[in-house]
Amino acid sequence: MSVKREAVLKDENLITNIEEIAKDTALLHGVLMRTKETPNSPEVVSYAPFTLFPTPVPTALFHQALAVQTHFNRLVDRVSQNPSFLEETLASTIKVDNFTARLFNIYKQVQQEHCPQSIVLGLNRSDYMLDHSPHGGTSLKQIEINTIAASFGGLASRTPDVHRHILKVTNLPEESKNVLDNNPAAGLARGLAKAWELYGSERAVVMFLVEDVQRNIYDHRYVENELWKRNIPVIRRQLEDVCRTGSLDESRRLFVDGREIATVYFRNGYMPQNYTSDKSWEARLMMERSLAVKCPDISTHLAGTKKVQQELARQGVLERFFPDEPETVAQIRATFAGLYTLDMVEEQHC
Amino acid sequence: MSVKREAVLKDENLITNIEEIAKDTALLHGVLMRTKETPNSPEVVSYAPFTLFPTPVPTALFHQALAVQTHFNRLVDRVSQNPSFLEETLASTIKVDNFTARLFNIYKQVQQEHCPQSIVLGLNRSDYMLDHSPHGGTSLKQIEINTIAASFGGLASRTPDVHRHILKVTNLPEESKNVLDNNPAAGLARGLAKAWELYGSERAVVMFLVEDVQRNIYDHRYVENELWKRNIPVIRRQLEDVCRTGSLDESRRLFVDGREIATVYFRNGYMPQNYTSDKSWEARLMMERSLAVKCPDISTHLAGTKKVQQELARQGVLERFFPDEPETVAQIRATFAGLYTLDMVEEQHC
């Protein structure tokens, strides 16, 4: 951290004064969240949690994270297309965890039937912390990778401007210049737009599958709005809507509320509590069996489970997915922090 | 109005569905207002009132309004620099209205003393309605001109994008293309920045003189943020702060809370209820006597009073200000709708 920023952080008076300005800046730039009290109403809203200042990241680690992401995306893709690995890895989980078992049943059924849609969209979010070694030196350690319903790409698109303004107002304009542009909303929408295009029907829509409690709706809205800018229509529906009005036609085209669905974007459906009835499981199966491009499909969902991530951290496993790429394996493994089973016995610590 | 838009407006189902999206769009684009319940807190906010669709304005009337604004600005300027006109016009008001009388006293005192600052900034907002004649044809009629604390230039900078998005989502994309860009926040800031520059001190700040009830703070914030982008520091202070901590040095430089003020931007101080004590009147006098550039100064404030606007609508009065410009006079007069005294006797109806 810069000496100047440390001085600012020690100036309690300034920090108190800046509180209202910082919150207003987040609000004005659309870093919004609905309130706990009225999560489904647009009448009053609040700011999403944000840091006062951006976190400085060493340049080398930033570039390392950028570079390794491609490897992680390829890894998720390869895992998702390896039925025997998924089956072996999840076998013990399926025995004790009814949720994973039901997901896996759908996966098996879709596999046997040959899903009519071979295109899959993966929008993965890899989370890191900076690990400061006691011997000096900082390294990048991955916490987890999210392969379904990863949040905050929308709101994160607006935080660079929030931080730039706060740094200016706190008399740190030179740090303001160091804040990088970031527009994941546009990037996520680019992927969804590509999936919509490949589906190939002008009248079909992108469906965001959303929760019934919608506190984080503004995070989604940024991605929706980017799609509308490209003249791609978006609808938001809940799993319950798919149960009630969803259907497949003879070509397994998916219709919900009478609209043909080109792309299903899961912002929901990844947690046990989303499946409150057999109807919800039927709806999930219907979507997986359909011609709609799923983001993600069920095999990518399963590839992102904790159990799979734990297995990937075991010695020799990454090599199975990248047999001729020792460099790729080394780069992925360098970010592993160690994953532990719930009974706290260390299985593997890289 | 387009045939397609009329059809949309008649589709009650669509209009109901669009309500939440429209409100979210306003919120995401920063068309914000604090709540009545917590006007001074940034914890929860709402959207400012907005129309679902932009109002279509005939091209000729739009250009007429643009063109006549320069004439109105010149008129306000000339009126503000004509002491005998102001004195004659306001004489009857001063006798019955203590507020105007006290403003006028300050005006007289500053005039006699010769204010050290000859630069004045005027940011005027002229309000119109479209008048549909029973014989067909539409004309532009001015409601009033605001020469002090005119609002909504900030929020209006964000409404074009709100309307564009709503038109897209309601399947009116071709109308979306007709929405003009508008960024009054940048325009207002350009004027304030010029005033700050002409004052000529790097360490001096722009002071927004604000109300104690700050529901409309986000409207101001856009102008503030535009100034910060230009590295011009902004502080927000209430009249009460000026009373308590304001002072003039021997060169009549204005200091508030220890900060030298280059520009006073009135967002308050134009209403009788703002002056709750002799102290407030002393603070106003101090600002007027100071070297700070006022936006507006007291003579421009007086030039914008209803009484003056009524007088300007009388036959022959505009000609006194533009003796050699019959075209200017005609263009201004064409927008007059008629002004009435409170006892409802029509004095002049153009």
XYZ file of C-alpha atoms in Angstrom:
700
model
C 0.000 0.000 0.000
C 1.239 3.485 -0.800
C 2.508 5.697 2.006
C -0.090 8.319 1.020
C -2.930 5.825 1.270
C -1.773 4.697 4.686
C -1.873 8.319 5.808
C -5.414 8.709 4.453
C -6.545 5.542 6.244
C -5.164 6.864 9.530
C -7.058 10.167 9.129
C -10.219 9.205 11.026
C -11.817 12.555 10.310
C -11.406 12.140 6.564
C -12.614 8.540 6.654
C -15.755 9.600 8.510
C -16.384 12.403 6.034
C -15.844 10.123 3.079
C -18.370 7.520 4.213
C -21.441 9.281 2.819
C -19.653 10.286 -0.395
C -18.435 6.711 -0.945
C -21.918 5.240 -0.454
C -23.445 7.857 -2.754
C -20.783 7.089 -5.357
C -21.630 3.383 -5.266
C -25.335 4.207 -5.590
C -24.826 6.657 -8.473
C -22.686 4.158 -10.363
C -25.299 1.453 -9.969
C -23.515 -0.778 -7.453
C -26.959 -1.637 -6.106
C -28.629 -4.344 -4.081
C -32.212 -4.626 -2.954
C -32.895 -4.554 0.760
C -33.306 -7.577 3.006
C -36.771 -6.300 3.897
C -38.043 -5.877 0.311
C -35.898 -8.133 -1.916
C -38.509 -8.259 -4.679
C -39.411 -4.578 -4.896
C -37.735 -1.819 -6.932
C -39.126 0.913 -4.655
C -36.156 1.316 -2.315
C -32.679 -0.074 -2.853
C -29.299 0.079 -1.174
C -25.651 -0.203 -2.247
C -23.995 -3.599 -2.538
C -21.134 -4.181 -0.085
C -17.950 -2.638 -1.474
C -14.449 -1.788 -0.304
C -13.560 1.859 0.226
C -10.357 1.461 -1.798
C -9.405 -1.069 -4.478
C -7.020 -3.805 -3.348
C -3.521 -3.449 -4.797
C -2.499 -6.657 -6.583
C 1.129 -7.307 -7.608
C 1.351 -7.049 -11.395
C 2.920 -10.489 -11.784
C 0.126 -12.196 -9.807
C -2.530 -10.340 -11.795
C -1.054 -11.625 -15.055
C -0.677 -15.085 -13.540
C -4.414 -15.169 -12.711
C -5.300 -13.991 -16.226
C -3.095 -16.633 -17.838
C -4.199 -19.546 -15.670
C -7.899 -18.856 -16.256
C -7.737 -20.305 -19.759
C -6.224 -23.463 -18.325
C -8.980 -23.659 -15.693
C -11.661 -23.226 -18.351
C -10.134 -26.018 -20.414
C -9.871 -28.182 -17.303
C -13.564 -27.700 -16.443
C -14.455 -28.495 -20.051
C -12.399 -31.687 -20.094
C -13.693 -32.847 -16.720
C -17.279 -32.241 -17.835
C -16.674 -34.462 -20.860
C -15.154 -37.321 -18.932
C -18.058 -39.491 -17.706
C -15.933 -42.116 -16.016
C -13.985 -39.523 -14.031
C -17.200 -37.809 -12.910
C -18.770 -41.140 -11.995
C -15.750 -42.388 -10.026
C -15.210 -39.098 -8.288
C -18.805 -38.509 -7.302
C -19.588 -42.163 -6.390
C -19.046 -41.694 -2.658
C -20.855 -38.329 -2.623
C -23.884 -39.721 -4.414
C -24.269 -42.388 -1.733
C -24.695 -39.843 1.039
C -25.941 -36.719 -0.734
C -29.375 -36.914 -2.256
C -28.997 -33.589 -4.119
C -25.876 -34.635 -6.007
C -27.458 -38.047 -6.604
C -30.460 -36.496 -8.332
C -28.277 -34.187 -10.420
C -26.240 -37.211 -11.385
C -29.365 -39.154 -12.393
C -30.309 -36.353 -14.771
C -26.763 -36.321 -16.102
C -26.888 -40.083 -16.782
C -30.289 -39.889 -18.434
C -29.255 -37.033 -20.744
C -26.069 -38.911 -21.634
C -27.956 -42.024 -22.646
C -30.488 -40.057 -24.677
C -27.891 -37.958 -26.481
C -28.900 -34.363 -25.835
C -29.781 -32.702 -29.180
C -27.645 -29.694 -28.261
C -23.883 -30.181 -28.391
C -23.096 -26.525 -27.657
C -22.505 -25.646 -24.017
C -21.627 -22.267 -22.551
C -19.346 -22.085 -19.535
C -19.041 -18.826 -17.580
C -16.677 -19.708 -14.756
C -15.502 -17.529 -11.905
C -12.284 -18.463 -10.152
C -11.771 -16.945 -6.687
C -8.370 -16.202 -5.201
C -6.737 -14.856 -2.100
C -3.245 -13.424 -1.876
C -1.131 -15.589 0.398
C 1.614 -13.707 2.225
C 4.296 -16.168 3.185
C 6.001 -15.703 6.573
C 9.294 -15.721 4.632
C 8.185 -12.746 2.514
C 6.730 -13.038 -0.955
C 3.098 -13.152 -2.025
C 1.407 -15.887 -4.011
C -1.955 -16.470 -5.650
C -4.077 -19.179 -4.025
C -7.351 -20.347 -5.491
C -10.295 -20.654 -3.123
C -12.711 -22.295 -5.536
C -14.027 -22.182 -9.078
C -17.721 -21.549 -9.710
C -19.111 -23.176 -12.836
C -22.771 -22.258 -12.256
C -24.578 -19.052 -11.293
C -21.387 -17.121 -10.479
C -22.353 -13.649 -9.292
C -21.001 -10.089 -9.257
C -19.741 -9.823 -12.822
C -22.412 -7.154 -13.333
C -21.731 -5.015 -10.282
C -17.958 -5.470 -10.665
C -18.277 -3.725 -14.022
C -19.160 -0.532 -12.158
C -16.660 -0.630 -9.290
C -13.624 0.747 -11.185
C -15.360 4.127 -11.568
C -16.507 4.041 -7.938
C -12.931 3.487 -6.731
C -11.500 6.072 -9.103
C -13.875 8.705 -7.720
C -13.252 7.788 -4.078
C -9.477 7.964 -4.629
C -9.854 11.417 -6.201
C -12.023 12.732 -3.388
C -9.540 11.397 -0.799
C -6.762 13.269 -2.563
C -5.129 10.179 -4.084
C -5.572 11.098 -7.773
C -2.366 9.347 -8.868
C -3.697 6.034 -7.473
C -6.949 6.697 -9.316
C -5.021 6.391 -12.577
C -3.864 2.881 -11.621
C -7.394 1.442 -11.430
C -7.822 -0.852 -14.419
C -10.946 -0.930 -16.567
C -13.058 -4.025 -16.047
C -16.310 -4.898 -17.772
C -17.242 -8.514 -17.044
C -20.917 -7.720 -17.784
C -19.988 -7.139 -21.428
C -17.818 -10.261 -21.432
C -20.544 -12.479 -19.951
C -23.056 -11.032 -22.414
C -20.664 -11.714 -25.289
C -20.699 -15.403 -24.361
C -24.481 -15.491 -23.992
C -24.905 -13.631 -27.290
C -22.689 -16.162 -29.043
C -24.774 -19.019 -27.623
C -27.966 -17.255 -28.786
C -26.508 -16.754 -32.272
C -25.418 -20.383 -32.554
C -28.903 -21.510 -31.536
C -29.925 -19.604 -34.631
C -33.453 -18.304 -34.177
C -34.224 -14.563 -34.227
C -37.417 -14.935 -32.212
C -35.881 -17.100 -29.471
C -34.879 -15.468 -26.190
C -32.272 -15.805 -23.477
C -33.861 -16.984 -20.223
C -32.247 -16.030 -16.914
C -33.322 -18.680 -14.440
C -33.595 -16.659 -11.232
C -34.329 -17.073 -7.547
C -37.637 -16.134 -5.983
C -35.693 -13.847 -3.612
C -34.025 -11.307 -5.885
C -31.802 -9.122 -3.733
C -28.953 -9.337 -6.234
C -31.095 -8.578 -9.303
C -29.003 -5.530 -10.337
C -25.964 -7.740 -10.799
C -27.971 -9.676 -13.426
C -29.520 -6.570 -14.938
C -26.142 -5.377 -16.261
C -25.749 -8.591 -18.242
C -29.390 -8.390 -19.395
C -28.914 -4.807 -20.538
C -25.799 -5.699 -22.504
C -27.853 -8.341 -24.331
C -30.661 -5.868 -25.044
C -28.039 -3.491 -26.473
C -27.314 -6.268 -28.976
C -31.064 -6.557 -29.646
C -31.202 -9.965 -27.972
C -34.384 -10.290 -25.909
C -34.089 -11.510 -22.315
C -36.728 -12.912 -19.988
C -36.354 -13.688 -16.296
C -38.143 -16.773 -15.034
C -38.083 -18.875 -11.898
C -37.771 -22.661 -11.753
C -41.411 -22.577 -10.691
C -42.357 -20.880 -14.004
C -40.560 -23.611 -15.942
C -42.442 -26.262 -13.907
C -45.755 -24.577 -14.628
C -45.435 -23.494 -18.264
C -42.338 -25.200 -19.689
C -42.588 -27.729 -22.513
C -40.567 -29.366 -25.290
C -41.824 -29.697 -28.838
C -41.068 -32.648 -31.123
C -37.618 -31.204 -31.935
C -37.067 -30.725 -28.180
C -37.181 -26.974 -28.557
C -37.819 -25.511 -25.100
C -40.781 -23.173 -24.583
C -41.501 -21.282 -21.377
C -44.547 -19.010 -21.128
C -44.930 -19.455 -24.880
C -41.417 -18.114 -25.631
C -38.833 -20.229 -27.398
C -35.673 -20.395 -25.277
C -32.344 -20.181 -27.116
C -30.210 -20.079 -23.974
C -30.840 -20.976 -20.348
C -28.612 -18.922 -18.061
C -28.637 -20.473 -14.594
C -28.596 -17.890 -11.809
C -30.479 -20.397 -9.722
C -30.855 -24.172 -9.660
C -27.460 -24.979 -8.178
C -28.527 -25.442 -4.560
C -30.571 -28.177 -2.882
C -33.099 -25.632 -1.588
C -33.971 -24.667 -5.186
C -35.575 -28.104 -5.640
C -38.640 -28.049 -3.473
C -40.671 -30.680 -5.318
C -40.494 -33.449 -7.904
C -41.848 -30.828 -10.307
C -38.625 -28.797 -9.949
C -36.550 -31.865 -10.771
C -38.745 -32.530 -13.806
C -38.191 -28.929 -14.936
C -34.432 -29.292 -14.595
C -34.523 -32.527 -16.584
C -36.652 -30.859 -19.267
C -34.147 -28.035 -19.679
C -31.208 -30.452 -19.825
C -32.946 -32.593 -22.456
C -33.822 -29.549 -24.563
C -32.268 -27.964 -27.628
C -31.615 -24.779 -25.653
C -27.950 -23.978 -25.035
C -27.381 -24.357 -21.311
C -25.067 -22.111 -19.337
C -23.907 -24.385 -17.885
C -25.151 -27.851 -18.740
C -25.442 -30.444 -15.993
C -22.038 -32.025 -16.624
C -20.337 -28.629 -16.200
C -22.423 -28.103 -13.060
C -21.133 -31.423 -11.681
C -17.570 -30.612 -12.756
C -17.707 -27.609 -10.412
C -18.689 -29.513 -7.281
C -16.382 -29.309 -4.280
C -15.756 -33.043 -4.422
C -14.421 -32.766 -7.996
C -12.244 -29.795 -7.065
C -10.861 -31.771 -4.170
C -10.107 -34.728 -6.441
C -8.355 -32.473 -8.970
C -5.979 -31.362 -6.232
C -4.779 -34.945 -5.648
C -1.390 -35.887 -6.979
C -1.404 -37.124 -10.577
C -4.999 -36.156 -11.365
C -4.354 -32.973 -13.346
C -1.898 -34.955 -15.443
C -4.754 -37.196 -16.601
C -6.452 -34.170 -18.161
C -3.330 -32.593 -19.617
C -1.079 -35.590 -20.363
C 1.135 -33.679 -22.785
C 1.116 -30.305 -21.059
C 3.328 -30.348 -17.962
C 3.484 -26.538 -18.085
C -0.319 -26.233 -17.912
C -0.425 -28.678 -15.000
C 2.280 -26.750 -13.174
C 0.485 -23.423 -13.664
C -2.828 -24.750 -12.383
C -1.247 -26.578 -9.457
C 0.712 -23.494 -8.397
C -2.580 -21.854 -7.396
C -3.877 -24.778 -5.282
C -4.057 -23.966 -1.608
C -5.053 -27.392 -0.300
C -8.556 -28.762 0.102
C -9.772 -30.588 3.149
C -12.499 -33.132 3.728
C -15.129 -32.245 6.284
C -13.565 -34.496 8.939
C -10.523 -32.219 8.860
C -7.996 -34.874 7.821
C -5.650 -33.311 5.322
C -5.955 -35.335 2.116
C -3.703 -33.255 -0.060
C -1.808 -30.048 0.431
C 0.149 -28.687 -2.481
C -47.087 9.742 -31.071
C -46.236 6.741 -33.234
C -48.937 4.170 -33.991
C -46.720 1.449 -32.525
C -46.270 3.364 -29.264
C -50.007 3.877 -28.965
C -50.461 0.129 -29.332
C -47.878 -0.492 -26.597
C -49.598 1.989 -24.288
C -52.912 0.200 -24.776
C -51.345 -3.179 -23.900
C -52.106 -3.186 -20.182
C -50.366 -6.484 -19.681
C -47.126 -5.203 -21.178
C -47.309 -1.951 -19.242
C -47.728 -3.874 -15.978
C -44.797 -6.141 -16.829
C -42.611 -3.209 -17.781
C -43.143 -1.336 -14.504
C -40.474 -3.200 -12.517
C -38.010 -3.170 -15.426
C -38.502 0.570 -15.932
C -37.925 1.351 -12.251
C -34.849 -0.889 -12.164
C -33.544 0.832 -15.285
C -33.900 4.242 -13.648
C -32.133 2.956 -10.527
C -29.291 1.323 -12.474
C -28.718 4.479 -14.493
C -28.549 6.595 -11.359
C -31.850 8.462 -11.679
C -31.970 8.452 -7.893
C -33.649 10.324 -5.103
C -33.447 9.803 -1.380
C -36.602 8.807 0.438
C -38.984 11.155 2.209
C -38.371 9.185 5.409
C -34.542 9.381 5.326
C -33.617 12.367 3.124
C -30.171 12.702 4.671
C -29.070 9.081 4.595
C -27.362 7.136 1.792
C -28.537 3.788 3.203
C -31.695 3.325 1.130
C -32.668 5.325 -1.940
C -35.405 5.329 -4.537
C -35.777 6.405 -8.172
C -36.635 9.997 -9.034
C -40.006 10.461 -10.750
C -39.643 9.790 -14.462
C -41.852 9.236 -17.494
C -42.082 5.745 -18.944
C -41.440 7.079 -22.449
C -39.715 10.260 -23.630
C -42.038 13.012 -24.832
C -41.923 13.535 -28.605
C -41.155 17.178 -29.398
C -41.615 18.598 -32.913
C -38.180 19.222 -34.407
C -38.920 22.879 -35.210
C -39.996 23.638 -31.617
C -36.930 21.882 -30.239
C -34.665 24.070 -32.355
C -36.741 27.127 -31.446
C -36.158 26.429 -27.735
C -32.429 25.953 -28.298
C -32.148 29.185 -30.271
C -34.194 31.363 -27.912
C -32.213 30.240 -24.846
C -29.269 32.446 -25.816
C -31.642 35.407 -26.031
C -33.095 34.585 -22.606
C -29.621 34.343 -21.097
C -28.716 37.720 -22.543
C -31.991 39.163 -21.302
C -31.364 37.930 -17.746
C -27.864 39.362 -17.907
C -29.053 42.769 -19.109
C -31.861 42.937 -16.564
C -29.442 42.042 -13.765
C -27.217 44.945 -14.794
C -29.979 47.511 -14.935
C -30.391 48.879 -11.388
C -33.108 51.372 -12.222
C -35.245 48.731 -13.947
C -34.861 46.346 -11.013
C -35.633 49.128 -8.533
C -38.724 50.350 -10.409
C -40.029 46.865 -11.068
C -39.541 45.551 -7.562
C -40.652 48.743 -5.758
C -44.217 47.546 -5.138
C -43.081 44.013 -4.203
C -40.544 45.314 -1.682
C -43.279 47.240 0.138
C -45.287 44.091 0.863
C -42.736 41.295 0.730
C -40.102 41.286 3.455
C -38.029 38.547 1.764
C -37.574 40.452 -1.495
C -36.975 43.613 0.518
C -34.073 42.051 2.388
C -32.584 40.624 -0.811
C -32.893 44.086 -2.326
C -31.128 45.674 0.653
C -28.171 43.356 0.127
C -28.222 44.173 -3.570
C -28.113 47.923 -2.843
C -25.350 47.570 -0.293
C -23.166 45.493 -2.632
C -23.788 47.970 -5.441
C -22.646 50.914 -3.345
C -19.574 49.067 -2.113
C -18.519 47.832 -5.552
C -18.186 44.065 -5.199
C -14.534 43.093 -5.837
C -15.693 40.310 -8.176
C -17.020 41.379 -11.579
C -17.411 37.814 -12.875
C -20.840 36.260 -12.440
C -21.964 32.798 -13.520
C -25.552 32.312 -14.682
C -26.954 28.779 -15.050
C -30.552 29.373 -16.108
C -33.273 26.817 -16.752
C -36.192 27.837 -18.933
C -39.323 25.681 -18.601
C -41.809 25.155 -21.433
C -45.036 23.416 -22.223
C -46.272 22.530 -25.683
C -49.461 24.447 -26.429
C -51.847 22.647 -28.762
C -54.083 25.228 -30.370
C -57.742 24.286 -30.957
C -57.150 25.263 -34.591
C -54.358 22.692 -34.913
C -50.660 23.483 -34.648
C -48.387 23.283 -31.629
C -46.378 26.106 -30.108
C -43.745 26.511 -27.424
C -44.895 28.418 -24.336
C -42.550 29.386 -21.529
C -43.705 28.688 -17.989
C -40.859 30.435 -16.188
C -37.125 30.912 -16.150
C -35.111 29.876 -13.094
C -31.986 31.920 -12.472
C -31.035 30.348 -9.133
C -30.790 26.753 -7.874
C -32.381 25.206 -10.974
C -32.576 21.447 -10.482
C -32.536 18.217 -12.498
C -29.671 18.956 -14.867
C -27.838 16.090 -13.177
C -30.549 13.447 -13.300
C -31.627 14.547 -16.791
C -28.147 13.584 -17.976
C -29.034 9.948 -17.267
C -32.601 9.786 -18.621
C -31.747 9.345 -22.330
C -30.233 5.921 -21.611
C -33.176 5.013 -19.373
C -35.651 5.824 -22.144
C -33.579 4.089 -24.789
C -33.594 0.894 -22.762
C -37.316 1.042 -21.962
C -38.126 1.587 -25.649
C -36.016 -1.442 -26.571
C -37.625 -3.661 -23.960
C -41.114 -2.575 -25.104
C -40.211 -3.554 -28.647
C -39.874 0.019 -29.947
C -36.182 -0.111 -30.952
C -36.600 2.309 -33.853
C -37.908 4.981 -31.434
C -34.934 4.238 -29.202
C -32.662 5.586 -31.937
C -34.510 8.929 -31.912
C -33.646 9.718 -28.286
C -31.100 12.532 -28.343
C -28.025 12.589 -26.149
C -28.198 15.125 -23.354
C -25.575 15.834 -20.716
C -26.480 19.008 -18.819
C -24.352 17.841 -15.859
C -21.252 18.238 -18.015
C -22.520 21.587 -19.321
C -23.237 22.974 -15.850
C -19.836 21.726 -14.662
C -18.153 23.402 -17.635
C -19.563 26.744 -16.478
C -18.571 26.163 -12.858
C -15.095 25.019 -13.939
C -14.674 28.206 -15.989
C -15.670 30.313 -12.976
C -13.192 28.379 -10.801
C -10.422 28.889 -13.374
C -11.111 32.615 -13.669
C -10.953 32.935 -9.889
C -7.443 31.651 -10.367
C -6.395 29.747 -7.258
C -5.484 26.053 -7.407
C -6.235 25.469 -3.733
C -9.659 27.177 -3.782
C -12.784 25.022 -3.999
C -16.285 25.164 -5.447
C -18.886 25.344 -2.669
C -22.360 23.904 -3.312
C -24.672 25.759 -0.938
C -27.199 23.048 -0.086
C -30.401 22.509 1.877
C -30.501 20.738 5.213
C -33.027 18.292 3.675
C -31.127 16.605 0.844
C -33.578 14.351 -1.007
C -32.332 15.576 -4.376
C -28.625 15.196 -3.575
C -27.955 12.828 -6.523
C -28.965 15.521 -8.961
C -26.129 17.660 -7.527
C -23.691 14.762 -7.281
C -23.519 14.441 -11.075
C -22.325 18.031 -11.360
C -19.942 17.539 -8.423
C -18.489 14.419 -10.026
C -17.945 16.193 -13.338
C -15.942 18.830 -11.445
C -13.892 16.187 -9.629
C -13.138 14.623 -13.030
C -11.546 17.960 -13.892
C -9.607 17.804 -10.605
C -11.630 20.683 -9.188
C -12.434 20.061 -5.513
C -16.034 20.481 -4.366
C -17.430 20.912 -0.874
C -21.096 20.889 0.166
C -22.090 23.308 2.878
C -25.315 24.663 4.315
C -26.147 28.303 4.909
C -25.797 27.453 8.590
C -22.150 26.397 8.010
C -21.438 29.735 6.334
C -23.024 31.545 9.305
C -20.904 29.584 11.751
C -17.509 29.399 10.053
C -17.566 31.841 7.126
C -15.269 34.852 6.991
C -13.706 37.357 4.598
C -10.032 38.259 4.686
C -8.671 41.727 3.892
C -8.943 41.037 0.132
C -12.517 39.842 0.745
C -11.558 36.287 -0.108
C -14.279 34.016 1.276
C -13.326 31.202 3.651
C -15.720 28.553 4.949
C -14.499 25.840 7.325
C -10.979 27.031 6.553
C -11.364 26.435 2.784
C -10.990 29.274 0.296
C -14.102 29.452 -1.887
C -13.587 30.163 -5.593
C -17.231 29.706 -6.572
C -20.480 29.671 -4.613
C -23.073 27.507 -6.399
C -26.484 28.230 -4.899
C -28.673 25.136 -4.601
C -30.288 26.818 -1.609
C -30.797 30.380 -0.417
C -33.499 31.377 -2.875
C -36.514 30.854 -0.632
C -37.767 32.802 2.414
C -37.625 29.656 4.585
C -33.863 29.410 3.995
C -33.409 32.569 6.071
C -34.268 31.571 9.581
C -32.264 34.208 11.438
C -30.361 37.481 11.051
C -27.264 35.260 10.956
C -28.447 33.731 7.669
C -28.900 37.176 6.167
C -25.422 38.140 7.338
C -24.027 34.995 5.669
C -25.757 35.869 2.397
C -24.376 39.416 2.557
C -20.893 38.050 3.287
C -20.983 35.812 0.214
C -22.276 38.630 -1.992
C -19.558 41.004 -0.786
C -16.837 38.400 -1.333
C -14.343 37.799 -4.116
C -15.918 34.366 -4.772
C -17.685 34.033 -8.119
C -21.371 33.665 -7.364
C -23.676 31.411 -9.360
C -25.798 33.459 -9.430
C -25.075 36.822 -7.815
C -27.890 38.665 -6.068
C -28.799 40.837 -9.050
C -29.299 37.741 -11.233
C -31.330 36.233 -8.415
C -33.574 39.330 -8.413
C -33.760 39.332 -12.225
C -35.397 35.907 -12.008
C -38.214 36.882 -9.654
C -41.781 36.368 -10.836
C -42.440 40.110 -10.652
C -39.609 40.843 -13.091
C -40.791 38.096 -15.463
C -44.275 39.585 -15.355
C -42.891 43.037 -16.124
C -40.862 41.706 -19.073
C -44.079 40.381 -20.609
C -45.589 43.911 -20.729
C -45.718 45.616 -24.049
C -42.596 47.576 -24.948
C -40.446 46.285 -22.098
C -38.364 43.755 -24.034
C -37.622 46.528 -26.539
C -35.884 48.513 -23.773
C -33.354 45.668 -23.407
C -32.898 44.951 -27.095
C -33.470 48.366 -28.723
C -31.764 47.371 -31.971
C -32.833 43.729 -32.146
C -36.485 43.438 -33.166
C -35.831 39.803 -34.193
C -34.572 38.904 -30.711
C -37.579 40.593 -29.135
C -39.951 38.735 -31.455
C -38.337 35.371 -30.709
C -38.531 35.845 -26.957
C -42.080 37.203 -27.065
C -43.269 34.291 -29.202
C -42.760 31.991 -26.205
C -44.688 34.149 -23.695
C -47.874 32.527 -22.492
C -49.240 35.390 -20.413
C -48.552 36.134 -16.764
C -51.215 37.033 -14.243
C -51.150 38.930 -10.980
C -52.380 37.141 -7.921
C -55.726 38.977 -7.965
C -56.475 37.285 -11.283
C -56.824 40.453 -13.345
C -55.174 39.812 -16.674
C -52.418 42.376 -17.033
C -50.954 41.169 -20.283
C -51.645 38.271 -22.544
C -49.472 37.909 -25.587
